[in-house]
Amino acid sequence: MTMDGEDGSTVVSLPLHIILFPILDELQHTDLSAAQTLRAAFSKVEQKNPGFSQDFVNGILKNKSPSVDLTESLLKLAAYDSEEYRITRREPEFTRLNEQARRLKLILARLPDEANDRPQFLQTIKDIASAIKDLLEAVNVVFKNNEAFRRPEHKRALDQHKKEFITSSKNFSITLKSYFKDGKIQSVYVSAIHLVHQTNTLLKMLKSI
Protein backbone atom coordinates (compact mmCIF):
# COMPACT_ATOMS: atom_id res chain seq x y z
CA MET A 1 0.00 0.00 0.00
CA THR A 2 1.70 3.20 -1.17
CA MET A 3 0.84 6.84 -0.86
CA ASP A 4 0.91 9.02 -3.96
CA GLY A 5 3.29 11.89 -3.44
CA GLU A 6 6.78 13.18 -3.85
CA ASP A 7 8.30 10.43 -1.74
CA GLY A 8 5.92 7.59 -2.63
CA SER A 9 5.79 6.72 1.05
CA THR A 10 4.30 3.71 2.75
CA VAL A 11 2.92 3.62 6.28
CA VAL A 12 6.46 3.19 7.67
CA SER A 13 7.19 6.64 6.21
CA LEU A 14 4.63 8.38 8.42
CA PRO A 15 7.31 9.86 10.72
CA LEU A 16 8.45 11.87 7.70
CA HIS A 17 5.00 13.43 7.32
CA ILE A 18 3.87 13.58 10.94
CA ILE A 19 7.12 14.59 12.64
CA LEU A 20 9.82 15.80 10.24
CA PHE A 21 7.79 17.77 7.67
CA PRO A 22 5.94 19.81 10.34
CA ILE A 23 9.32 20.72 11.87
CA LEU A 24 10.57 21.79 8.45
CA ASP A 25 7.37 23.79 7.92
CA GLU A 26 8.28 25.80 11.02
CA LEU A 27 11.91 26.14 9.85
CA GLN A 28 10.66 27.72 6.62
CA HIS A 29 9.71 30.84 8.57
CA THR A 30 13.32 31.46 9.55
CA ASP A 31 15.38 29.74 6.83
CA LEU A 32 13.39 28.87 3.71
CA SER A 33 16.37 27.60 1.73
CA ALA A 34 17.54 25.22 4.46
CA ALA A 35 14.01 23.91 5.00
CA GLN A 36 13.52 23.22 1.29
CA THR A 37 16.92 21.54 1.00
CA LEU A 38 16.26 19.27 3.99
CA ARG A 39 12.74 18.47 2.80
CA ALA A 40 14.03 17.43 -0.62
CA ALA A 41 16.84 15.38 0.93
CA PHE A 42 14.58 13.50 3.36
CA SER A 43 12.02 12.89 0.62
CA LYS A 44 14.65 11.50 -1.74
CA VAL A 45 16.13 9.16 0.85
CA GLU A 46 12.68 8.00 1.99
CA GLN A 47 11.67 7.26 -1.59
CA LYS A 48 14.73 5.06 -2.11
CA ASN A 49 14.64 3.55 1.38
CA PRO A 50 11.08 3.50 2.82
CA GLY A 51 11.29 3.50 6.60
CA PHE A 52 14.43 5.66 6.79
CA SER A 53 12.55 8.45 8.57
CA GLN A 54 11.18 5.96 11.10
CA ASP A 55 14.68 4.64 11.84
CA PHE A 56 15.98 8.22 12.02
CA VAL A 57 13.37 9.32 14.56
CA ASN A 58 13.70 6.04 16.48
CA GLY A 59 17.45 6.55 16.77
CA ILE A 60 16.99 10.03 18.25
CA LEU A 61 14.34 8.80 20.69
CA LYS A 62 16.44 5.86 21.88
CA ASN A 63 19.36 8.21 22.49
CA LYS A 64 17.45 11.07 24.12
CA SER A 65 14.20 9.55 25.43
CA PRO A 66 14.42 5.74 25.53
CA SER A 67 11.10 5.45 27.38
CA VAL A 68 9.10 7.13 24.58
CA ASP A 69 7.00 4.78 22.46
CA LEU A 70 7.22 5.84 18.81
CA THR A 71 3.91 4.19 17.85
CA GLU A 72 2.00 6.04 20.57
CA SER A 73 3.81 9.28 19.75
CA LEU A 74 2.97 9.01 16.06
CA LEU A 75 -0.68 8.44 16.83
CA LYS A 76 -0.80 11.40 19.22
CA LEU A 77 0.82 13.60 16.58
CA ALA A 78 -1.60 12.40 13.91
CA ALA A 79 -3.92 15.30 14.63
CA TYR A 80 -1.30 17.84 13.52
CA ASP A 81 -2.92 20.06 10.92
CA SER A 82 -0.33 19.77 8.16
CA GLU A 83 -0.55 22.04 5.13
CA GLU A 84 0.44 19.03 3.04
CA TYR A 85 -3.02 17.52 3.49
CA ARG A 86 -5.18 20.62 3.87
CA ILE A 87 -7.40 21.31 0.86
CA THR A 88 -7.32 25.05 0.19
CA ARG A 89 -10.49 25.33 -1.91
CA ARG A 90 -13.11 27.50 -0.21
CA GLU A 91 -16.33 25.84 -1.33
CA PRO A 92 -18.46 24.68 1.64
CA GLU A 93 -18.13 20.99 0.74
CA PHE A 94 -14.32 21.21 0.84
CA THR A 95 -14.39 23.11 4.12
CA ARG A 96 -16.57 20.38 5.59
CA LEU A 97 -14.29 17.68 4.19
CA ASN A 98 -11.27 19.28 5.88
CA GLU A 99 -13.20 19.57 9.14
CA GLN A 100 -14.36 15.95 9.10
CA ALA A 101 -10.91 14.61 8.27
CA ARG A 102 -9.35 16.66 11.08
CA ARG A 103 -12.08 15.51 13.50
CA LEU A 104 -11.37 11.86 12.72
CA LYS A 105 -7.63 12.31 13.22
CA LEU A 106 -8.16 14.22 16.47
CA ILE A 107 -10.31 11.40 17.87
CA LEU A 108 -7.85 8.70 16.78
CA ALA A 109 -5.05 10.68 18.43
CA ARG A 110 -6.87 10.41 21.79
CA LEU A 111 -6.65 6.62 21.93
CA PRO A 112 -3.30 6.31 23.80
CA ASP A 113 -4.46 8.67 26.55
CA GLU A 114 -7.79 6.90 27.02
CA ALA A 115 -6.80 3.23 26.70
CA ASN A 116 -6.82 2.76 30.48
CA ASP A 117 -10.18 4.44 30.98
CA ARG A 118 -12.62 1.79 29.77
CA PRO A 119 -15.81 3.91 29.60
CA GLN A 120 -14.00 6.76 27.85
CA PHE A 121 -12.21 4.34 25.52
CA LEU A 122 -15.53 2.78 24.49
CA GLN A 123 -17.00 6.24 23.87
CA THR A 124 -13.99 7.16 21.75
CA ILE A 125 -14.52 4.04 19.64
CA LYS A 126 -18.12 5.15 19.03
CA ASP A 127 -16.87 8.64 18.16
CA ILE A 128 -14.42 7.14 15.64
CA ALA A 129 -17.20 5.17 13.94
CA SER A 130 -19.29 8.32 13.70
CA ALA A 131 -16.36 10.37 12.37
CA ILE A 132 -15.61 7.75 9.68
CA LYS A 133 -19.25 7.86 8.55
CA ASP A 134 -19.25 11.67 8.47
CA LEU A 135 -16.00 11.79 6.50
CA LEU A 136 -17.29 9.36 3.88
CA GLU A 137 -20.47 11.42 3.54
CA ALA A 138 -18.36 14.56 3.06
CA VAL A 139 -16.30 12.80 0.36
CA ASN A 140 -19.47 11.72 -1.43
CA VAL A 141 -20.78 15.30 -1.45
CA VAL A 142 -17.50 16.50 -3.00
CA PHE A 143 -17.75 13.80 -5.68
CA LYS A 144 -21.36 14.72 -6.41
CA ASN A 145 -20.96 18.50 -6.54
CA ASN A 146 -17.75 18.81 -8.56
CA GLU A 147 -17.60 17.83 -12.21
CA ALA A 148 -13.82 17.34 -12.17
CA PHE A 149 -14.17 14.40 -9.79
CA ARG A 150 -16.63 12.72 -12.14
CA ARG A 151 -14.19 12.53 -15.04
CA PRO A 152 -13.34 8.85 -15.73
CA GLU A 153 -9.60 9.22 -15.11
CA HIS A 154 -10.18 11.01 -11.80
CA LYS A 155 -13.12 8.90 -10.72
CA ARG A 156 -11.13 5.65 -11.01
CA ALA A 157 -8.31 6.99 -8.84
CA LEU A 158 -10.64 8.53 -6.29
CA ASP A 159 -12.81 5.43 -6.09
CA GLN A 160 -9.69 3.38 -5.41
CA HIS A 161 -8.55 5.68 -2.60
CA LYS A 162 -12.03 5.67 -1.12
CA LYS A 163 -12.07 1.87 -1.27
CA GLU A 164 -8.70 1.71 0.52
CA PHE A 165 -10.00 4.07 3.21
CA ILE A 166 -13.06 1.87 3.76
CA THR A 167 -10.84 -1.23 3.91
CA SER A 168 -8.61 0.46 6.49
CA SER A 169 -11.72 1.39 8.51
CA LYS A 170 -12.92 -2.22 8.48
CA ASN A 171 -9.46 -3.46 9.49
CA PHE A 172 -9.49 -1.03 12.40
CA SER A 173 -12.81 -2.48 13.53
CA ILE A 174 -11.45 -6.04 13.25
CA THR A 175 -8.36 -5.06 15.25
CA LEU A 176 -10.56 -3.61 17.99
CA LYS A 177 -12.51 -6.85 18.25
CA SER A 178 -9.24 -8.75 18.59
CA TYR A 179 -8.02 -6.31 21.23
CA PHE A 180 -11.01 -7.06 23.46
CA LYS A 181 -9.94 -10.71 23.33
CA ASP A 182 -6.14 -10.53 23.48
CA GLY A 183 -5.54 -7.10 25.06
CA LYS A 184 -2.87 -6.10 22.51
CA ILE A 185 -3.36 -2.36 22.48
CA GLN A 186 -0.32 -1.73 20.27
CA SER A 187 -2.14 -3.46 17.41
CA VAL A 188 -4.96 -0.96 17.83
CA TYR A 189 -2.51 1.96 17.66
CA VAL A 190 -0.86 0.57 14.52
CA SER A 191 -4.26 0.06 12.87
CA ALA A 192 -5.26 3.61 13.85
CA ILE A 193 -2.07 4.93 12.25
CA HIS A 194 -2.99 3.07 9.06
CA LEU A 195 -6.38 4.80 9.15
CA VAL A 196 -4.69 8.19 9.57
CA HIS A 197 -2.47 7.31 6.62
CA GLN A 198 -5.45 6.48 4.41
CA THR A 199 -7.23 9.67 5.49
CA ASN A 200 -4.18 11.73 4.52
CA THR A 201 -3.82 9.84 1.25
CA LEU A 202 -7.42 10.57 0.34
CA LEU A 203 -7.00 14.26 1.17
CA LYS A 204 -3.80 14.51 -0.84
CA MET A 205 -5.46 12.93 -3.87
CA LEU A 206 -8.44 15.29 -3.66
CA LYS A 207 -6.08 18.24 -3.23
CA SER A 208 -4.15 17.32 -6.39
CA ILE A 209 -7.21 17.56 -8.69
PDB file of C-alpha atoms in Angstrom:
ATOM      1  CA  MET A   1       0.000   0.000   0.000  1.00  0.00           C
ATOM      2  CA  THR A   2       1.696   3.195  -1.166  1.00  0.00           C
ATOM      3  CA  MET A   3       0.842   6.840  -0.860  1.00  0.00           C
ATOM      4  CA  ASP A   4       0.912   9.021  -3.958  1.00  0.00           C
ATOM      5  CA  GLY A   5       3.288  11.890  -3.442  1.00  0.00           C
ATOM      6  CA  GLU A   6       6.780  13.185  -3.848  1.00  0.00           C
ATOM      7  CA  ASP A   7       8.299  10.428  -1.738  1.00  0.00           C
ATOM      8  CA  GLY A   8       5.917   7.589  -2.627  1.00  0.00           C
ATOM      9  CA  SER A   9       5.791   6.723   1.049  1.00  0.00           C
ATOM     10  CA  THR A  10       4.298   3.710   2.752  1.00  0.00           C
ATOM     11  CA  VAL A  11       2.915   3.623   6.285  1.00  0.00           C
ATOM     12  CA  VAL A  12       6.455   3.185   7.666  1.00  0.00           C
ATOM     13  CA  SER A  13       7.188   6.638   6.212  1.00  0.00           C
ATOM     14  CA  LEU A  14       4.626   8.379   8.423  1.00  0.00           C
ATOM     15  CA  PRO A  15       7.311   9.860  10.723  1.00  0.00           C
ATOM     16  CA  LEU A  16       8.452  11.868   7.699  1.00  0.00           C
ATOM     17  CA  HIS A  17       5.004  13.429   7.317  1.00  0.00           C
ATOM     18  CA  ILE A  18       3.867  13.575  10.936  1.00  0.00           C
ATOM     19  CA  ILE A  19       7.123  14.591  12.637  1.00  0.00           C
ATOM     20  CA  LEU A  20       9.819  15.796  10.236  1.00  0.00           C
ATOM     21  CA  PHE A  21       7.794  17.772   7.669  1.00  0.00           C
ATOM     22  CA  PRO A  22       5.938  19.815  10.341  1.00  0.00           C
ATOM     23  CA  ILE A  23       9.319  20.718  11.874  1.00  0.00           C
ATOM     24  CA  LEU A  24      10.570  21.786   8.450  1.00  0.00           C
ATOM     25  CA  ASP A  25       7.369  23.792   7.917  1.00  0.00           C
ATOM     26  CA  GLU A  26       8.285  25.796  11.022  1.00  0.00           C
ATOM     27  CA  LEU A  27      11.914  26.143   9.851  1.00  0.00           C
ATOM     28  CA  GLN A  28      10.660  27.716   6.616  1.00  0.00           C
ATOM     29  CA  HIS A  29       9.708  30.837   8.574  1.00  0.00           C
ATOM     30  CA  THR A  30      13.323  31.459   9.553  1.00  0.00           C
ATOM     31  CA  ASP A  31      15.376  29.736   6.831  1.00  0.00           C
ATOM     32  CA  LEU A  32      13.391  28.874   3.708  1.00  0.00           C
ATOM     33  CA  SER A  33      16.375  27.602   1.730  1.00  0.00           C
ATOM     34  CA  ALA A  34      17.538  25.216   4.462  1.00  0.00           C
ATOM     35  CA  ALA A  35      14.009  23.906   5.000  1.00  0.00           C
ATOM     36  CA  GLN A  36      13.516  23.222   1.288  1.00  0.00           C
ATOM     37  CA  THR A  37      16.919  21.536   0.998  1.00  0.00           C
ATOM     38  CA  LEU A  38      16.261  19.273   3.987  1.00  0.00           C
ATOM     39  CA  ARG A  39      12.739  18.465   2.799  1.00  0.00           C
ATOM     40  CA  ALA A  40      14.029  17.426  -0.624  1.00  0.00           C
ATOM     41  CA  ALA A  41      16.843  15.375   0.927  1.00  0.00           C
ATOM     42  CA  PHE A  42      14.582  13.505   3.364  1.00  0.00           C
ATOM     43  CA  SER A  43      12.020  12.889   0.617  1.00  0.00           C
ATOM     44  CA  LYS A  44      14.655  11.502  -1.745  1.00  0.00           C
ATOM     45  CA  VAL A  45      16.133   9.158   0.854  1.00  0.00           C
ATOM     46  CA  GLU A  46      12.677   8.004   1.987  1.00  0.00           C
ATOM     47  CA  GLN A  47      11.671   7.256  -1.592  1.00  0.00           C
ATOM     48  CA  LYS A  48      14.731   5.060  -2.110  1.00  0.00           C
ATOM     49  CA  ASN A  49      14.641   3.554   1.382  1.00  0.00           C
ATOM     50  CA  PRO A  50      11.082   3.498   2.819  1.00  0.00           C
ATOM     51  CA  GLY A  51      11.289   3.498   6.598  1.00  0.00           C
ATOM     52  CA  PHE A  52      14.434   5.656   6.791  1.00  0.00           C
ATOM     53  CA  SER A  53      12.552   8.450   8.568  1.00  0.00           C
ATOM     54  CA  GLN A  54      11.175   5.958  11.100  1.00  0.00           C
ATOM     55  CA  ASP A  55      14.680   4.642  11.835  1.00  0.00           C
ATOM     56  CA  PHE A  56      15.981   8.218  12.016  1.00  0.00           C
ATOM     57  CA  VAL A  57      13.370   9.316  14.561  1.00  0.00           C
ATOM     58  CA  ASN A  58      13.701   6.041  16.484  1.00  0.00           C
ATOM     59  CA  GLY A  59      17.448   6.552  16.772  1.00  0.00           C
ATOM     60  CA  ILE A  60      16.989  10.025  18.246  1.00  0.00           C
ATOM     61  CA  LEU A  61      14.339   8.801  20.686  1.00  0.00           C
ATOM     62  CA  LYS A  62      16.437   5.864  21.879  1.00  0.00           C
ATOM     63  CA  ASN A  63      19.356   8.206  22.492  1.00  0.00           C
ATOM     64  CA  LYS A  64      17.450  11.072  24.118  1.00  0.00           C
ATOM     65  CA  SER A  65      14.204   9.547  25.427  1.00  0.00           C
ATOM     66  CA  PRO A  66      14.418   5.737  25.535  1.00  0.00           C
ATOM     67  CA  SER A  67      11.095   5.447  27.384  1.00  0.00           C
ATOM     68  CA  VAL A  68       9.102   7.129  24.581  1.00  0.00           C
ATOM     69  CA  ASP A  69       6.999   4.780  22.464  1.00  0.00           C
ATOM     70  CA  LEU A  70       7.216   5.835  18.805  1.00  0.00           C
ATOM     71  CA  THR A  71       3.910   4.190  17.846  1.00  0.00           C
ATOM     72  CA  GLU A  72       2.004   6.043  20.570  1.00  0.00           C
ATOM     73  CA  SER A  73       3.812   9.282  19.753  1.00  0.00           C
ATOM     74  CA  LEU A  74       2.973   9.007  16.056  1.00  0.00           C
ATOM     75  CA  LEU A  75      -0.680   8.443  16.826  1.00  0.00           C
ATOM     76  CA  LYS A  76      -0.805  11.396  19.222  1.00  0.00           C
ATOM     77  CA  LEU A  77       0.820  13.596  16.584  1.00  0.00           C
ATOM     78  CA  ALA A  78      -1.597  12.399  13.909  1.00  0.00           C
ATOM     79  CA  ALA A  79      -3.924  15.303  14.626  1.00  0.00           C
ATOM     80  CA  TYR A  80      -1.301  17.836  13.521  1.00  0.00           C
ATOM     81  CA  ASP A  81      -2.924  20.062  10.919  1.00  0.00           C
ATOM     82  CA  SER A  82      -0.328  19.773   8.164  1.00  0.00           C
ATOM     83  CA  GLU A  83      -0.552  22.040   5.129  1.00  0.00           C
ATOM     84  CA  GLU A  84       0.439  19.034   3.044  1.00  0.00           C
ATOM     85  CA  TYR A  85      -3.021  17.524   3.495  1.00  0.00           C
ATOM     86  CA  ARG A  86      -5.180  20.624   3.871  1.00  0.00           C
ATOM     87  CA  ILE A  87      -7.398  21.310   0.863  1.00  0.00           C
ATOM     88  CA  THR A  88      -7.323  25.054   0.191  1.00  0.00           C
ATOM     89  CA  ARG A  89     -10.486  25.332  -1.907  1.00  0.00           C
ATOM     90  CA  ARG A  90     -13.110  27.502  -0.212  1.00  0.00           C
ATOM     91  CA  GLU A  91     -16.333  25.836  -1.335  1.00  0.00           C
ATOM     92  CA  PRO A  92     -18.465  24.677   1.640  1.00  0.00           C
ATOM     93  CA  GLU A  93     -18.131  20.988   0.737  1.00  0.00           C
ATOM     94  CA  PHE A  94     -14.321  21.209   0.842  1.00  0.00           C
ATOM     95  CA  THR A  95     -14.386  23.111   4.125  1.00  0.00           C
ATOM     96  CA  ARG A  96     -16.568  20.379   5.591  1.00  0.00           C
ATOM     97  CA  LEU A  97     -14.287  17.679   4.190  1.00  0.00           C
ATOM     98  CA  ASN A  98     -11.269  19.285   5.875  1.00  0.00           C
ATOM     99  CA  GLU A  99     -13.196  19.571   9.143  1.00  0.00           C
ATOM    100  CA  GLN A 100     -14.363  15.949   9.104  1.00  0.00           C
ATOM    101  CA  ALA A 101     -10.910  14.613   8.270  1.00  0.00           C
ATOM    102  CA  ARG A 102      -9.355  16.659  11.078  1.00  0.00           C
ATOM    103  CA  ARG A 103     -12.083  15.510  13.497  1.00  0.00           C
ATOM    104  CA  LEU A 104     -11.373  11.863  12.722  1.00  0.00           C
ATOM    105  CA  LYS A 105      -7.628  12.310  13.225  1.00  0.00           C
ATOM    106  CA  LEU A 106      -8.160  14.222  16.473  1.00  0.00           C
ATOM    107  CA  ILE A 107     -10.311  11.405  17.870  1.00  0.00           C
ATOM    108  CA  LEU A 108      -7.854   8.701  16.778  1.00  0.00           C
ATOM    109  CA  ALA A 109      -5.049  10.676  18.428  1.00  0.00           C
ATOM    110  CA  ARG A 110      -6.866  10.406  21.790  1.00  0.00           C
ATOM    111  CA  LEU A 111      -6.646   6.621  21.933  1.00  0.00           C
ATOM    112  CA  PRO A 112      -3.304   6.305  23.796  1.00  0.00           C
ATOM    113  CA  ASP A 113      -4.459   8.671  26.547  1.00  0.00           C
ATOM    114  CA  GLU A 114      -7.791   6.897  27.015  1.00  0.00           C
ATOM    115  CA  ALA A 115      -6.805   3.230  26.696  1.00  0.00           C
ATOM    116  CA  ASN A 116      -6.816   2.760  30.477  1.00  0.00           C
ATOM    117  CA  ASP A 117     -10.180   4.443  30.979  1.00  0.00           C
ATOM    118  CA  ARG A 118     -12.622   1.786  29.770  1.00  0.00           C
ATOM    119  CA  PRO A 119     -15.812   3.915  29.602  1.00  0.00           C
ATOM    120  CA  GLN A 120     -14.005   6.763  27.848  1.00  0.00           C
ATOM    121  CA  PHE A 121     -12.212   4.335  25.516  1.00  0.00           C
ATOM    122  CA  LEU A 122     -15.527   2.783  24.490  1.00  0.00           C
ATOM    123  CA  GLN A 123     -17.001   6.238  23.867  1.00  0.00           C
ATOM    124  CA  THR A 124     -13.995   7.165  21.750  1.00  0.00           C
ATOM    125  CA  ILE A 125     -14.521   4.038  19.638  1.00  0.00           C
ATOM    126  CA  LYS A 126     -18.121   5.149  19.034  1.00  0.00           C
ATOM    127  CA  ASP A 127     -16.870   8.636  18.158  1.00  0.00           C
ATOM    128  CA  ILE A 128     -14.417   7.143  15.637  1.00  0.00           C
ATOM    129  CA  ALA A 129     -17.196   5.170  13.945  1.00  0.00           C
ATOM    130  CA  SER A 130     -19.291   8.322  13.702  1.00  0.00           C
ATOM    131  CA  ALA A 131     -16.364  10.368  12.368  1.00  0.00           C
ATOM    132  CA  ILE A 132     -15.608   7.746   9.685  1.00  0.00           C
ATOM    133  CA  LYS A 133     -19.250   7.859   8.554  1.00  0.00           C
ATOM    134  CA  ASP A 134     -19.255  11.668   8.467  1.00  0.00           C
ATOM    135  CA  LEU A 135     -16.000  11.788   6.497  1.00  0.00           C
ATOM    136  CA  LEU A 136     -17.294   9.357   3.884  1.00  0.00           C
ATOM    137  CA  GLU A 137     -20.467  11.417   3.537  1.00  0.00           C
ATOM    138  CA  ALA A 138     -18.358  14.564   3.056  1.00  0.00           C
ATOM    139  CA  VAL A 139     -16.300  12.801   0.364  1.00  0.00           C
ATOM    140  CA  ASN A 140     -19.474  11.716  -1.429  1.00  0.00           C
ATOM    141  CA  VAL A 141     -20.776  15.301  -1.453  1.00  0.00           C
ATOM    142  CA  VAL A 142     -17.498  16.496  -2.997  1.00  0.00           C
ATOM    143  CA  PHE A 143     -17.750  13.803  -5.680  1.00  0.00           C
ATOM    144  CA  LYS A 144     -21.359  14.723  -6.405  1.00  0.00           C
ATOM    145  CA  ASN A 145     -20.956  18.499  -6.544  1.00  0.00           C
ATOM    146  CA  ASN A 146     -17.752  18.809  -8.561  1.00  0.00           C
ATOM    147  CA  GLU A 147     -17.598  17.829 -12.212  1.00  0.00           C
ATOM    148  CA  ALA A 148     -13.815  17.339 -12.166  1.00  0.00           C
ATOM    149  CA  PHE A 149     -14.166  14.398  -9.793  1.00  0.00           C
ATOM    150  CA  ARG A 150     -16.627  12.717 -12.142  1.00  0.00           C
ATOM    151  CA  ARG A 151     -14.188  12.530 -15.036  1.00  0.00           C
ATOM    152  CA  PRO A 152     -13.339   8.853 -15.734  1.00  0.00           C
ATOM    153  CA  GLU A 153      -9.597   9.219 -15.110  1.00  0.00           C
ATOM    154  CA  HIS A 154     -10.177  11.008 -11.797  1.00  0.00           C
ATOM    155  CA  LYS A 155     -13.125   8.903 -10.720  1.00  0.00           C
ATOM    156  CA  ARG A 156     -11.132   5.654 -11.012  1.00  0.00           C
ATOM    157  CA  ALA A 157      -8.312   6.994  -8.843  1.00  0.00           C
ATOM    158  CA  LEU A 158     -10.636   8.531  -6.286  1.00  0.00           C
ATOM    159  CA  ASP A 159     -12.813   5.431  -6.086  1.00  0.00           C
ATOM    160  CA  GLN A 160      -9.688   3.379  -5.408  1.00  0.00           C
ATOM    161  CA  HIS A 161      -8.551   5.681  -2.601  1.00  0.00           C
ATOM    162  CA  LYS A 162     -12.029   5.672  -1.125  1.00  0.00           C
ATOM    163  CA  LYS A 163     -12.071   1.869  -1.274  1.00  0.00           C
ATOM    164  CA  GLU A 164      -8.703   1.712   0.520  1.00  0.00           C
ATOM    165  CA  PHE A 165     -10.002   4.072   3.207  1.00  0.00           C
ATOM    166  CA  ILE A 166     -13.057   1.871   3.760  1.00  0.00           C
ATOM    167  CA  THR A 167     -10.840  -1.234   3.911  1.00  0.00           C
ATOM    168  CA  SER A 168      -8.611   0.464   6.488  1.00  0.00           C
ATOM    169  CA  SER A 169     -11.716   1.388   8.514  1.00  0.00           C
ATOM    170  CA  LYS A 170     -12.915  -2.222   8.478  1.00  0.00           C
ATOM    171  CA  ASN A 171      -9.463  -3.459   9.488  1.00  0.00           C
ATOM    172  CA  PHE A 172      -9.485  -1.029  12.404  1.00  0.00           C
ATOM    173  CA  SER A 173     -12.811  -2.480  13.532  1.00  0.00           C
ATOM    174  CA  ILE A 174     -11.448  -6.037  13.248  1.00  0.00           C
ATOM    175  CA  THR A 175      -8.361  -5.064  15.247  1.00  0.00           C
ATOM    176  CA  LEU A 176     -10.558  -3.607  17.993  1.00  0.00           C
ATOM    177  CA  LYS A 177     -12.506  -6.847  18.247  1.00  0.00           C
ATOM    178  CA  SER A 178      -9.241  -8.753  18.585  1.00  0.00           C
ATOM    179  CA  TYR A 179      -8.021  -6.312  21.233  1.00  0.00           C
ATOM    180  CA  PHE A 180     -11.012  -7.056  23.463  1.00  0.00           C
ATOM    181  CA  LYS A 181      -9.944 -10.714  23.327  1.00  0.00           C
ATOM    182  CA  ASP A 182      -6.138 -10.529  23.485  1.00  0.00           C
ATOM    183  CA  GLY A 183      -5.543  -7.097  25.064  1.00  0.00           C
ATOM    184  CA  LYS A 184      -2.871  -6.104  22.511  1.00  0.00           C
ATOM    185  CA  ILE A 185      -3.364  -2.358  22.476  1.00  0.00           C
ATOM    186  CA  GLN A 186      -0.316  -1.727  20.270  1.00  0.00           C
ATOM    187  CA  SER A 187      -2.137  -3.456  17.408  1.00  0.00           C
ATOM    188  CA  VAL A 188      -4.963  -0.956  17.830  1.00  0.00           C
ATOM    189  CA  TYR A 189      -2.506   1.957  17.658  1.00  0.00           C
ATOM    190  CA  VAL A 190      -0.863   0.567  14.516  1.00  0.00           C
ATOM    191  CA  SER A 191      -4.262   0.065  12.871  1.00  0.00           C
ATOM    192  CA  ALA A 192      -5.262   3.607  13.853  1.00  0.00           C
ATOM    193  CA  ILE A 193      -2.068   4.932  12.249  1.00  0.00           C
ATOM    194  CA  HIS A 194      -2.992   3.066   9.056  1.00  0.00           C
ATOM    195  CA  LEU A 195      -6.376   4.801   9.155  1.00  0.00           C
ATOM    196  CA  VAL A 196      -4.687   8.185   9.573  1.00  0.00           C
ATOM    197  CA  HIS A 197      -2.471   7.307   6.623  1.00  0.00           C
ATOM    198  CA  GLN A 198      -5.451   6.485   4.410  1.00  0.00           C
ATOM    199  CA  THR A 199      -7.233   9.671   5.491  1.00  0.00           C
ATOM    200  CA  ASN A 200      -4.184  11.733   4.524  1.00  0.00           C
ATOM    201  CA  THR A 201      -3.817   9.837   1.250  1.00  0.00           C
ATOM    202  CA  LEU A 202      -7.420  10.574   0.340  1.00  0.00           C
ATOM    203  CA  LEU A 203      -7.000  14.262   1.165  1.00  0.00           C
ATOM    204  CA  LYS A 204      -3.801  14.506  -0.843  1.00  0.00           C
ATOM    205  CA  MET A 205      -5.457  12.927  -3.875  1.00  0.00           C
ATOM    206  CA  LEU A 206      -8.440  15.293  -3.662  1.00  0.00           C
ATOM    207  CA  LYS A 207      -6.076  18.238  -3.228  1.00  0.00           C
ATOM    208  CA  SER A 208      -4.153  17.315  -6.393  1.00  0.00           C
ATOM    209  CA  ILE A 209      -7.208  17.556  -8.687  1.00  0.00           C
TER     210      ILE A 209
END
